[in-house]
Coordinates of C-alpha atoms and ligand atoms in Angstrom, one line a residue:
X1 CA 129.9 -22.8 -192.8
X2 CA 131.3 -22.3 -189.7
X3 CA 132.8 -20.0 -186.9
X4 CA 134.3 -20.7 -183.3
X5 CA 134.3 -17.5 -180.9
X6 CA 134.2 -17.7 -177.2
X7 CA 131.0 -16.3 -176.8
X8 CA 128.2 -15.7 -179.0
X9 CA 125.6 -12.8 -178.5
X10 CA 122.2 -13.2 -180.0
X11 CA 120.7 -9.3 -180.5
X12 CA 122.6 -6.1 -181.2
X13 CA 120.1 -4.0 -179.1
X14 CA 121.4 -2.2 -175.2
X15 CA 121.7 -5.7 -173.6
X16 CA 123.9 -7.4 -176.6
X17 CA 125.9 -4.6 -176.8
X18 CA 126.8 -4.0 -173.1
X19 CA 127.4 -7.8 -172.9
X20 CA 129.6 -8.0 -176.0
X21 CA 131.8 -5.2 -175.0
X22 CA 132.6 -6.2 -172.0
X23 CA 133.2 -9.6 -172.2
X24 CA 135.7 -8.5 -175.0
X25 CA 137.2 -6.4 -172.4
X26 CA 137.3 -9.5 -170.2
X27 CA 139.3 -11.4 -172.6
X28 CA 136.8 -13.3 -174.8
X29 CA 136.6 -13.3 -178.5
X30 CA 133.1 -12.2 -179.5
X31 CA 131.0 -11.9 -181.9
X32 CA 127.3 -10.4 -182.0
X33 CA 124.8 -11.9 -184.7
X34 CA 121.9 -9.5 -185.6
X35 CA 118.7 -11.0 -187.7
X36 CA 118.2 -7.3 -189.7
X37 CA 120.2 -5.2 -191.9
X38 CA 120.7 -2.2 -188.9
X39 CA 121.2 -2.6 -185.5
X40 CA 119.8 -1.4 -182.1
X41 CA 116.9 -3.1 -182.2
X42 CA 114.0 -0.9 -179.7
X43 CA 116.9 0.0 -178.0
X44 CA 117.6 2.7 -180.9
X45 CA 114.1 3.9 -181.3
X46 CA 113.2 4.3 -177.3
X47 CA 113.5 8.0 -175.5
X48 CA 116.6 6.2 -174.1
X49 CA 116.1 8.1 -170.5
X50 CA 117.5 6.0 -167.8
X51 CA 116.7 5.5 -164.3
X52 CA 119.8 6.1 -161.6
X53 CA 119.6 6.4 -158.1
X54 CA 122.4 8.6 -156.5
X55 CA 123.4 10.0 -160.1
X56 CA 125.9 12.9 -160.6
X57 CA 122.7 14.8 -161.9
X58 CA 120.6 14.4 -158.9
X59 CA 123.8 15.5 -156.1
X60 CA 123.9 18.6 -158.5
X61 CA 120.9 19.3 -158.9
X62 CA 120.6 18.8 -155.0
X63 CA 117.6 15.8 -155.7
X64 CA 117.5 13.7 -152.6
X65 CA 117.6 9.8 -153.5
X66 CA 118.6 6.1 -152.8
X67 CA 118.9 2.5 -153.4
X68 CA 116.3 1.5 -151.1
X69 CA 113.8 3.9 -152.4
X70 CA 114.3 2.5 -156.4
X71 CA 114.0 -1.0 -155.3
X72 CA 110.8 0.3 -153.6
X73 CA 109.7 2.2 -156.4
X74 CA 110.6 -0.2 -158.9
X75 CA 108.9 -3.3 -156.6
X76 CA 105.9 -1.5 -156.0
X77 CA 105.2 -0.6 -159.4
X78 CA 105.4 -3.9 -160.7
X79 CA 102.6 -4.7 -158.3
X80 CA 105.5 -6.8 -156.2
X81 CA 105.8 -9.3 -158.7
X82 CA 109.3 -8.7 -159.5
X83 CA 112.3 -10.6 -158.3
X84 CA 113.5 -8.5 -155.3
X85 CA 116.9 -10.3 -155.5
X86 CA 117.4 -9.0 -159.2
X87 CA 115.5 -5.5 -158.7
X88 CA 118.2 -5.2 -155.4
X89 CA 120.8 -5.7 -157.9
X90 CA 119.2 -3.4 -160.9
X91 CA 119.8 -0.9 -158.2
X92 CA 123.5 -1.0 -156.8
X93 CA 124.3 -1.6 -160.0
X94 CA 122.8 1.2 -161.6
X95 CA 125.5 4.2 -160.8
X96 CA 128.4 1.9 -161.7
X97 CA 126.6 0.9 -165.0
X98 CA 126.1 5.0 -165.9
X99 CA 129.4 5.8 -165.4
X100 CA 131.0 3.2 -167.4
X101 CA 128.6 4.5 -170.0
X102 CA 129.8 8.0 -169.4
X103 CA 133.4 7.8 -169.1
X104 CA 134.0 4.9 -171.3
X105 CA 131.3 4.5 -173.7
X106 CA 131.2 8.0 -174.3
X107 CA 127.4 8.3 -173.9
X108 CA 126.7 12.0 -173.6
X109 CA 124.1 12.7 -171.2
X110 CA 122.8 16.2 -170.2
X111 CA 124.4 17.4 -167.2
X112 CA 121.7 19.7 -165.8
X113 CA 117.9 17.7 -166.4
X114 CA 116.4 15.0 -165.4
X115 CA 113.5 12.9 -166.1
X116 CA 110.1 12.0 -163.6
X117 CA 108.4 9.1 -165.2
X118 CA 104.7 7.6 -163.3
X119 CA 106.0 5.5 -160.6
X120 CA 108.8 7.5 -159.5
X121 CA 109.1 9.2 -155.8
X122 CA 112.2 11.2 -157.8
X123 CA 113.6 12.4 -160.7
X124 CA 115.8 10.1 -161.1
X125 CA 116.1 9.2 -165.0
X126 CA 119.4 10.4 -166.9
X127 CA 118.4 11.8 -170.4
X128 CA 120.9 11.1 -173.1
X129 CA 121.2 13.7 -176.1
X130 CA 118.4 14.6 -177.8
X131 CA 116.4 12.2 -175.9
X132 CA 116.6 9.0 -178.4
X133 CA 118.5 5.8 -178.5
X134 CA 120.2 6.8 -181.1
X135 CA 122.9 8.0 -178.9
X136 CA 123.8 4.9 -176.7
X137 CA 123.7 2.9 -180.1
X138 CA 125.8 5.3 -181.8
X139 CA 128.6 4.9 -179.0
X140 CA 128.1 1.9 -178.6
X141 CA 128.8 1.2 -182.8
X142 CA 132.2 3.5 -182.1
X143 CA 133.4 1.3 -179.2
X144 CA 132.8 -2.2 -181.0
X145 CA 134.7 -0.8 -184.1
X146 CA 137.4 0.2 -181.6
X147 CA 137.6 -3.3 -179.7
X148 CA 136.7 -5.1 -183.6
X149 CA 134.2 -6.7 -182.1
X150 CA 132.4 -8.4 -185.6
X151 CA 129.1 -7.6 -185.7
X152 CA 126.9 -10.0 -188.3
X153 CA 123.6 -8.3 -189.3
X154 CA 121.0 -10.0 -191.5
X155 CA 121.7 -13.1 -189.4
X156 CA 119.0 -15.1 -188.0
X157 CA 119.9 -17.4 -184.9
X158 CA 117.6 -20.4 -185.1
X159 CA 118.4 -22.5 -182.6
X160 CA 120.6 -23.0 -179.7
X161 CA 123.3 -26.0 -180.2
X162 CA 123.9 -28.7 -177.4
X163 CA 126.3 -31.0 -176.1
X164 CA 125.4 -34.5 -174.6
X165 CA 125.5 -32.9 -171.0
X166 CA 123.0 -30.7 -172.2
X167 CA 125.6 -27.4 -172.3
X168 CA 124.9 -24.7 -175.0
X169 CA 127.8 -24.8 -177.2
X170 CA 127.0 -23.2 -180.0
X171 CA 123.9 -21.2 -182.6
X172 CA 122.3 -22.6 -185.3
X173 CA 121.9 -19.0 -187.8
X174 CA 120.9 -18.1 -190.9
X175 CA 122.2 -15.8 -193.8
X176 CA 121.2 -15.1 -197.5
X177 CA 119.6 -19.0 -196.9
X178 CA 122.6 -20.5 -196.0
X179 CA 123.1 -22.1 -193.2
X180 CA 126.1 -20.8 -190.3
X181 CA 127.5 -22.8 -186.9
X182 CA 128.3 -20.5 -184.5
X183 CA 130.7 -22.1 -182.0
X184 CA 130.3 -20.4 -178.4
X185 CA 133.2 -21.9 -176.7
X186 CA 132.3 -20.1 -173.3
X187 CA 128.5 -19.3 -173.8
X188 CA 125.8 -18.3 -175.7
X189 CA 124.6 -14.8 -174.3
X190 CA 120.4 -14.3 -175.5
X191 CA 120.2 -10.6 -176.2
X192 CA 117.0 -10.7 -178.5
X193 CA 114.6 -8.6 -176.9
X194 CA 110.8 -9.1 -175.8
X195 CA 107.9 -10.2 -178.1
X196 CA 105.7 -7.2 -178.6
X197 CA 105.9 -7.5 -182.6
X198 CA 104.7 -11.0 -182.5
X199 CA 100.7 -10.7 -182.6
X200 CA 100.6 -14.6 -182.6
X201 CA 103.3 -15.0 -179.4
X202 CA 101.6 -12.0 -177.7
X203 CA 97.7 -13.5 -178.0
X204 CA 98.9 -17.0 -176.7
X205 CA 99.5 -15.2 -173.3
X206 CA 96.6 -12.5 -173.4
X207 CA 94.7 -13.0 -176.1
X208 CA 93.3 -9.5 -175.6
X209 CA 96.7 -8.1 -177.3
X210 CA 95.5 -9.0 -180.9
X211 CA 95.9 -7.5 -184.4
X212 CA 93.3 -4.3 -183.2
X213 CA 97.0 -3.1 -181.3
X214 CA 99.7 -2.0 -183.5
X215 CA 102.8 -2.6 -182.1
X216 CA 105.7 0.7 -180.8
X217 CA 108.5 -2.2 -181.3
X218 CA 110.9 -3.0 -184.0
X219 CA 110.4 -5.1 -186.8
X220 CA 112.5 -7.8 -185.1
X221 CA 111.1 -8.3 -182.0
X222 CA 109.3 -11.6 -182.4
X223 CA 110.0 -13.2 -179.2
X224 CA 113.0 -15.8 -181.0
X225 CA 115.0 -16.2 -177.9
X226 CA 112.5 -17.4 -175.8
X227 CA 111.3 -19.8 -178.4
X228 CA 115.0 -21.3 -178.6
X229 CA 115.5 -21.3 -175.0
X230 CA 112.3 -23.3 -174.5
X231 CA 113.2 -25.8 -176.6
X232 CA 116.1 -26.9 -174.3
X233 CA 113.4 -26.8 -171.4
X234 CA 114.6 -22.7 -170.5
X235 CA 111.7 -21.8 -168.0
X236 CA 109.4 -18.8 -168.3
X237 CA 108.1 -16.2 -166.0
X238 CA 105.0 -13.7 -166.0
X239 CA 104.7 -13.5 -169.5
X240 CA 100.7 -12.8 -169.3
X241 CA 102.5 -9.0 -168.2
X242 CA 102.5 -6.7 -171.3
X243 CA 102.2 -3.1 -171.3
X244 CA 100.1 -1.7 -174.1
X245 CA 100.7 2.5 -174.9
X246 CA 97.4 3.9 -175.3
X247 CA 98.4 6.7 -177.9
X248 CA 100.1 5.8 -181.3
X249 CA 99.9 6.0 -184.7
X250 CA 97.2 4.8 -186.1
X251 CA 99.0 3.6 -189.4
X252 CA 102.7 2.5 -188.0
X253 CA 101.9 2.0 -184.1
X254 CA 104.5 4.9 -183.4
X255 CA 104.5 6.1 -179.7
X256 CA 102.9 9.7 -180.6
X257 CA 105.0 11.9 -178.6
X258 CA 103.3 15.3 -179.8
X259 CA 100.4 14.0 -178.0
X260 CA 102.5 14.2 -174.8
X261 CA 100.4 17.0 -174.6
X262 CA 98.1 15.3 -173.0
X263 CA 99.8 15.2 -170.1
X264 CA 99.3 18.8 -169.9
X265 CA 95.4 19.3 -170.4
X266 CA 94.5 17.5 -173.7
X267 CA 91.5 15.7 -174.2
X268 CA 90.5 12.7 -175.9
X269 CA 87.5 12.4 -177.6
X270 CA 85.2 9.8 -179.6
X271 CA 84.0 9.8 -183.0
X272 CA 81.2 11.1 -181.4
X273 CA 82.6 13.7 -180.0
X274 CA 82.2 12.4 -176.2
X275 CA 85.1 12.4 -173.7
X276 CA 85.1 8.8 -172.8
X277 CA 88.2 8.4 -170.2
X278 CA 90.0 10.1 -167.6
X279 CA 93.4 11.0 -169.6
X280 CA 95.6 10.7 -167.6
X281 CA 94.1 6.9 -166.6
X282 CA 96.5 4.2 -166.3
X283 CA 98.0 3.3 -169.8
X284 CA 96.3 -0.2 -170.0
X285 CA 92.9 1.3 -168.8
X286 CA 93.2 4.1 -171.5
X287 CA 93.8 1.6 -174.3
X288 CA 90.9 -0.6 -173.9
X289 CA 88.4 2.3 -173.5
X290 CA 89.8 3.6 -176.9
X291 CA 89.2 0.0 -178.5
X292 CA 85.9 0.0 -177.4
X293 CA 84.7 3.4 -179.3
X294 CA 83.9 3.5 -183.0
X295 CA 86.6 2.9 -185.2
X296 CA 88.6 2.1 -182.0
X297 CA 90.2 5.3 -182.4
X298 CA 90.3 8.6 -180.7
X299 CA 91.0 11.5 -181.0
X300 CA 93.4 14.1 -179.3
X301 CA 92.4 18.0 -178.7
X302 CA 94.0 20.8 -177.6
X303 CA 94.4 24.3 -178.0
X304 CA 96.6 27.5 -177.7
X305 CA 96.8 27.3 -174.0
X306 CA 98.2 24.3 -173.7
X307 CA 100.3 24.4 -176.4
X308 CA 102.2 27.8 -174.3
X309 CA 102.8 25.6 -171.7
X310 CA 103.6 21.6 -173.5
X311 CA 105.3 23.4 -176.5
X312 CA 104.7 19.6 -177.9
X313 CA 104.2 21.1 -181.7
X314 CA 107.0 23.3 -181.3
X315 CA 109.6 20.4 -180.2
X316 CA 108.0 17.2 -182.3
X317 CA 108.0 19.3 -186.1
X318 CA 108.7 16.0 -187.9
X319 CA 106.1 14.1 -186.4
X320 CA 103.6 17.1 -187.2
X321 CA 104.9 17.3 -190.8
X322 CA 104.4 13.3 -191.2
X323 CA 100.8 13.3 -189.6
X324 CA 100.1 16.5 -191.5
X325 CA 100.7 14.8 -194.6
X326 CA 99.0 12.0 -194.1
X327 CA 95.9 13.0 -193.0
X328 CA 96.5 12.4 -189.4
X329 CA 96.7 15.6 -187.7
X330 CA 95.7 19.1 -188.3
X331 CA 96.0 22.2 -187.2
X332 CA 93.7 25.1 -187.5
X333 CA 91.5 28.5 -186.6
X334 CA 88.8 26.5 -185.3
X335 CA 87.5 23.4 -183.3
X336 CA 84.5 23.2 -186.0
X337 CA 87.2 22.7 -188.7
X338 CA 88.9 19.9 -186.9
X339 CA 85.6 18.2 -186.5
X340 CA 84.8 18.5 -189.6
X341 CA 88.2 17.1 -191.2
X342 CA 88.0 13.9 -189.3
X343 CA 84.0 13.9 -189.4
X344 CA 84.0 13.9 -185.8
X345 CA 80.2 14.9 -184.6
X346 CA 80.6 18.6 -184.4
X347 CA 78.0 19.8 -182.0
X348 CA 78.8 17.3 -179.9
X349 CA 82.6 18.3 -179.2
X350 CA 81.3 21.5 -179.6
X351 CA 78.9 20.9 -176.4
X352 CA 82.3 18.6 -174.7
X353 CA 84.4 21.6 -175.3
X354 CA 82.0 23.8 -173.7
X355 CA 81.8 21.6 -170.4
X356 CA 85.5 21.1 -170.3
X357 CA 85.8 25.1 -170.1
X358 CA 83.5 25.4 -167.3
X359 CA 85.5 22.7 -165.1
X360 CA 88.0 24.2 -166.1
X361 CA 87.4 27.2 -164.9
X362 CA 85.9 26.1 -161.5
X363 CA 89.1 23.5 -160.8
X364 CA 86.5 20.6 -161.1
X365 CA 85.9 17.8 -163.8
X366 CA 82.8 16.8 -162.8
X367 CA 83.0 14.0 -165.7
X368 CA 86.0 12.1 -165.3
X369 CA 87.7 14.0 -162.5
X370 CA 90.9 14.5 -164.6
X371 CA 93.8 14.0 -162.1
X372 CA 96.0 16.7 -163.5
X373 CA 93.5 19.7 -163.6
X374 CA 91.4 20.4 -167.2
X375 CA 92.6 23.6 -168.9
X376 CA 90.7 25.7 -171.1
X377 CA 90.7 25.3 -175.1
X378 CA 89.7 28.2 -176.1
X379 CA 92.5 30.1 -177.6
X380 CA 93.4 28.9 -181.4
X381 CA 95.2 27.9 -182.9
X382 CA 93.9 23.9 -181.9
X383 CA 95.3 21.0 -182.9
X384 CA 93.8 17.3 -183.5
X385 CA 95.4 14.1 -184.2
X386 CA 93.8 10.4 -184.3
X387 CA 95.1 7.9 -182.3
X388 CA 95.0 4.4 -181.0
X389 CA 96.7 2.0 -178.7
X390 CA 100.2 -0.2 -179.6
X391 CA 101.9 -2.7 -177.6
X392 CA 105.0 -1.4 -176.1
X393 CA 107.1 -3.7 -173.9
X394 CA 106.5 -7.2 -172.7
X395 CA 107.5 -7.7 -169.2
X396 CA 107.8 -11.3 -168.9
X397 CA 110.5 -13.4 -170.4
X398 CA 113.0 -16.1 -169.8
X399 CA 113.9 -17.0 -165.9
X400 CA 117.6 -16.3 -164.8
X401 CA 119.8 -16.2 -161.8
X402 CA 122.1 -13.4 -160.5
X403 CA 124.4 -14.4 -162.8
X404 CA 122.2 -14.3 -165.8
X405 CA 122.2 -17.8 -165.9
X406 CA 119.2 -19.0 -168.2
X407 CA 117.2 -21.5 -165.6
X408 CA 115.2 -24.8 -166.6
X409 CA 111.8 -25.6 -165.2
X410 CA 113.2 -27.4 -163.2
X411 CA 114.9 -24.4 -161.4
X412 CA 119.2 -26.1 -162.8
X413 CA 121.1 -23.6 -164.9
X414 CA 121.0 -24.1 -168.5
X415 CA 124.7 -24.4 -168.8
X416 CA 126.6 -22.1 -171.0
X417 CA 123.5 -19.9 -171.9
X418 CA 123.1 -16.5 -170.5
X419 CA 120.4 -13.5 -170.9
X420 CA 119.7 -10.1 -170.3
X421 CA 117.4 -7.5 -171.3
X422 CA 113.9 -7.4 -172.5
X423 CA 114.4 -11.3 -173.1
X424 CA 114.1 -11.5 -169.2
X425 CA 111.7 -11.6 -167.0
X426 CA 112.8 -11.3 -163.6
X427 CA 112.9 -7.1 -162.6
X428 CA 109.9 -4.9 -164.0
X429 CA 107.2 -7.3 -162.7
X430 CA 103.2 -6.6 -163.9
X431 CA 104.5 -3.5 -165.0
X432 CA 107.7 -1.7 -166.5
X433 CA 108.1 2.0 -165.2
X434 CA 109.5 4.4 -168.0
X435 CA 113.5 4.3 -167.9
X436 CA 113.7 1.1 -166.1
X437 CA 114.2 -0.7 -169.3
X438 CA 117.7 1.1 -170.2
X439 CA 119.1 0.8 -166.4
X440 CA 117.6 -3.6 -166.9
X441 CA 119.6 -3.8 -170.4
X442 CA 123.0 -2.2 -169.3
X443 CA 123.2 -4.0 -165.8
X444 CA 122.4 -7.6 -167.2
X445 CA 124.4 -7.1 -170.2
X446 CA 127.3 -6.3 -168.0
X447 CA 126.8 -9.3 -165.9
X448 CA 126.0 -11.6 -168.5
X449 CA 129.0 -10.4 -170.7
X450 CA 131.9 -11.0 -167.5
X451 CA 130.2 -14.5 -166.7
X452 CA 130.2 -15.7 -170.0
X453 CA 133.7 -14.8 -170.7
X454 CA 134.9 -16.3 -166.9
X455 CA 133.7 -19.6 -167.9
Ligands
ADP501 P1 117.2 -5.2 -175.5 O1 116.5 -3.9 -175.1 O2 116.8 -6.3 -174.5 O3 118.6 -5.0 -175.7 P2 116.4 -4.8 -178.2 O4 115.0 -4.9 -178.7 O5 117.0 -3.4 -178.1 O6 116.5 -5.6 -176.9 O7 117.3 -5.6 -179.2 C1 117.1 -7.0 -179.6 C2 117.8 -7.3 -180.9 O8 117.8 -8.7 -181.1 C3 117.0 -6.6 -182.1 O9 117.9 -5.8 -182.9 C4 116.5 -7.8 -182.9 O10 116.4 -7.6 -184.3 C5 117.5 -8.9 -182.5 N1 117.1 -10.3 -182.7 C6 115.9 -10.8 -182.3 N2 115.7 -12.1 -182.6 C7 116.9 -12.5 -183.2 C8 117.4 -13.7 -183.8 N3 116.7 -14.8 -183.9 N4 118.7 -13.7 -184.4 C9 119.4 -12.5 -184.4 N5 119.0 -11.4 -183.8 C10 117.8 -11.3 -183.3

């Protein structure tokens, strides 16, 4: 069959949905085709926090910040290999895109906290309710059911459509087998996200990333629109960039974020009961010295102390409850218990536990000179979890313009095709910092959706 909108958006996740709705607003008729049954894509299961420099947050809060300073941040973090061009525009554009989320998307943010992720000189990251996705995606649903903007789900794009100048004007899909035309008569807008759940994409380009990871993406996240746009010659950029997370489930590659409480003293350990890593290393440095121990696992410790302070247990219940079940994490009276559950080598953590006290104690880790301080774990109840590394976003991705134009290898715009989001590859560099993503999707999208419906 066939359908004829004005422009087409490939992925229902942050960037499709910012594009859609306001190219609708600008006067185009839309439609947004989603390959899964549900929408949101990661953007539903990330933290959703989101960087803003100048926010209403910070000036209450009385936090000092600036453009400049998140280009910097954001430049520097990347290891400078992000477009300064499109990182100078991530920033100015930043306040404008929060507020229209505010005030017209209805997002609700907390009013009063903010969020410091590694990279930062600031707080700078607004935190939507309850700290999930679910919220922007939730708001965003209400708005396109407002504006009847047609969402398709369990529709599979499969190839861009072109005309003899070489313009996009249209997607090949796919539904239930049968084959749809989607007409774009303005432009085709890729919204499909990165490639981190595609083990086979994600080895071509470091062939380190292999089936050993798990993955902290959605199911859908196989890299498609990068695929179709480099069949009509769409040109790539640092794609070898992909950022692993070192500490996940070991069964569904979840981000564990009870083990956040790492960042307040935890240890990780080896079957053998050996610290084997500074934890609080760099995320790519702590994954590979996890895949290199036995079982290329490891294994999370902490104790009453540090719970007091990370209340990690407290706040994550359901994610204790799942692990709990499942063998995954315990809880008990006694380090030698939680050893012996996971046949970790007893005397050996035992021993590990016994030096970590002492630096502790004397403000020194003379093994791996954690950055953050050791605390004691002494005081029960303790906790243990297994846990091992996941690939979490992939930094590299299609080439575009200022106007999220899709560009050729040649360096031309593809005409009539647009991206934004984690499809690109042209702000986070060698390296994403946390709540960069959210402020990348909701910029672009904008952009993308106003040029696409001004054509
Ligand atoms: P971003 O953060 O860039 O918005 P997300 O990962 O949140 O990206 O969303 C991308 C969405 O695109 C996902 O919901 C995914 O299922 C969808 N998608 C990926 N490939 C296709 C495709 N070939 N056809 C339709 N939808 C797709």
């Amino acid at each position: 069959s066939e359908q004829n909108f004005d422009v087409v958006i490939i992925g229902s996740g942050g960037a499709g949905f910012s594009a859609a709705i306001t190219a609708k607003n600008a006067g185009a008729n839309v439609v947004i085709i989603e390959k899964m049954p549900t929408v949101g894509g990661n953007s539903l299961i990330t933290g959703g926090q989101m960087n803003v420099p100048g926010n209403w947050v910070q000036k209450k809060v009385g936090i000092e910040d600036s453009i400049d300073l998140f280009v910097k941040d954001t430049l520097k973090g990347g290891d400078y290999l992000g477009d300064p061009e499109m990182v100078q525009i991530l920033a100015e554009q930043a306040l404008p895109a929060a507020e229209w989320l505010r005030d017209y998307i209805k997002v609700d943010f907390y009013n009063d906290q903010l969020f410091q992720f590694g990279g930062h000189s600031v707080k700078r990251a607004l935190i939507p309710r309850n700290h999930t996705g679910a919220e922007w995606i939730s708001k965003f649903m209400a708005k396109t059911d407002e504006l009847q903007i047609p969402i398709h789900t369990r529709t599979t794009a499969t190839a861009l459509i072109k005309d003899q100048s070489g313009r996009v004007i249209g997607v090949e899909a796919e539904k239930n087998g049968q084959k749809i035309t989607y007409n774009a008569k303005r432009g085709v807008i890729m919204a499909t996200g990165g490639f981190g759940a595609n083990v086979a994409m994600r080895t071509k380009y470091a062939p380190e990333l292999d089936n050993r990871y798990g993955t902290t993406n959605a199911r859908g996240i196989m890299g498609d629109g990068i695929v179709m746009a480099e069949k009509l010659n769409a040109k790539t950029h640092n794609m070898k960039s992909i950022q692993t997370y070192p500490i996940c489930h070991i069964d569904t590659g979840v981000i564990s974020l009870i083990a956040d409480s790492r960042f307040f003293g935890a240890i990780v350990v080896n079957k053998e009961g050996h610290r084997f890593v500074e934890e609080l290393e760099r995320r790519d440095v702590i994954s590979r010295a996890i895949l290199a121990q036995t079982d290329q696992q490891a294994y999370v410790l902490w104790g009453g102390e540090i719970e007091d302070i990370a209340g990690v247990v407290g706040v994550h219940k359901d994610e204790f409850g799942e692990l709990n079940r499942k063998g995954m994490m315990f809880k008990a009276d006694s380090i030698e218990e939680l050893a012996h559950k996971f046949g970790v080598d007893e005397k050996a953590l035992m021993a590990q536990v016994g030096r970590v006290n002492k630096f502790a104690k004397a403000g020194d880790d003379k093994e791996f000179n954690h950055r953050g301080g050791l605390k004691t774990i002494m005081k029960p109840p303790f906790y243990m979890l297994v846990a091992k590394p996941s690939v979490h976003h992939t930094m590299g991705g299609l080439m575009t313009d200022t106007h999220t134009r899709v560009l050729d290898t040649q360096g031309k715009v593809i005409a009539g095709l647009f991206a934004a989001g984690e499809v690109t590859g042209m702000t986070h560099g060698s390296n994403r910092l946390g709540g960069n993503a959210i402020t990348d999707i909701t910029v672009f999208g904008r952009i993308a959706g106003k040029e696409a419906a001004a054509q």
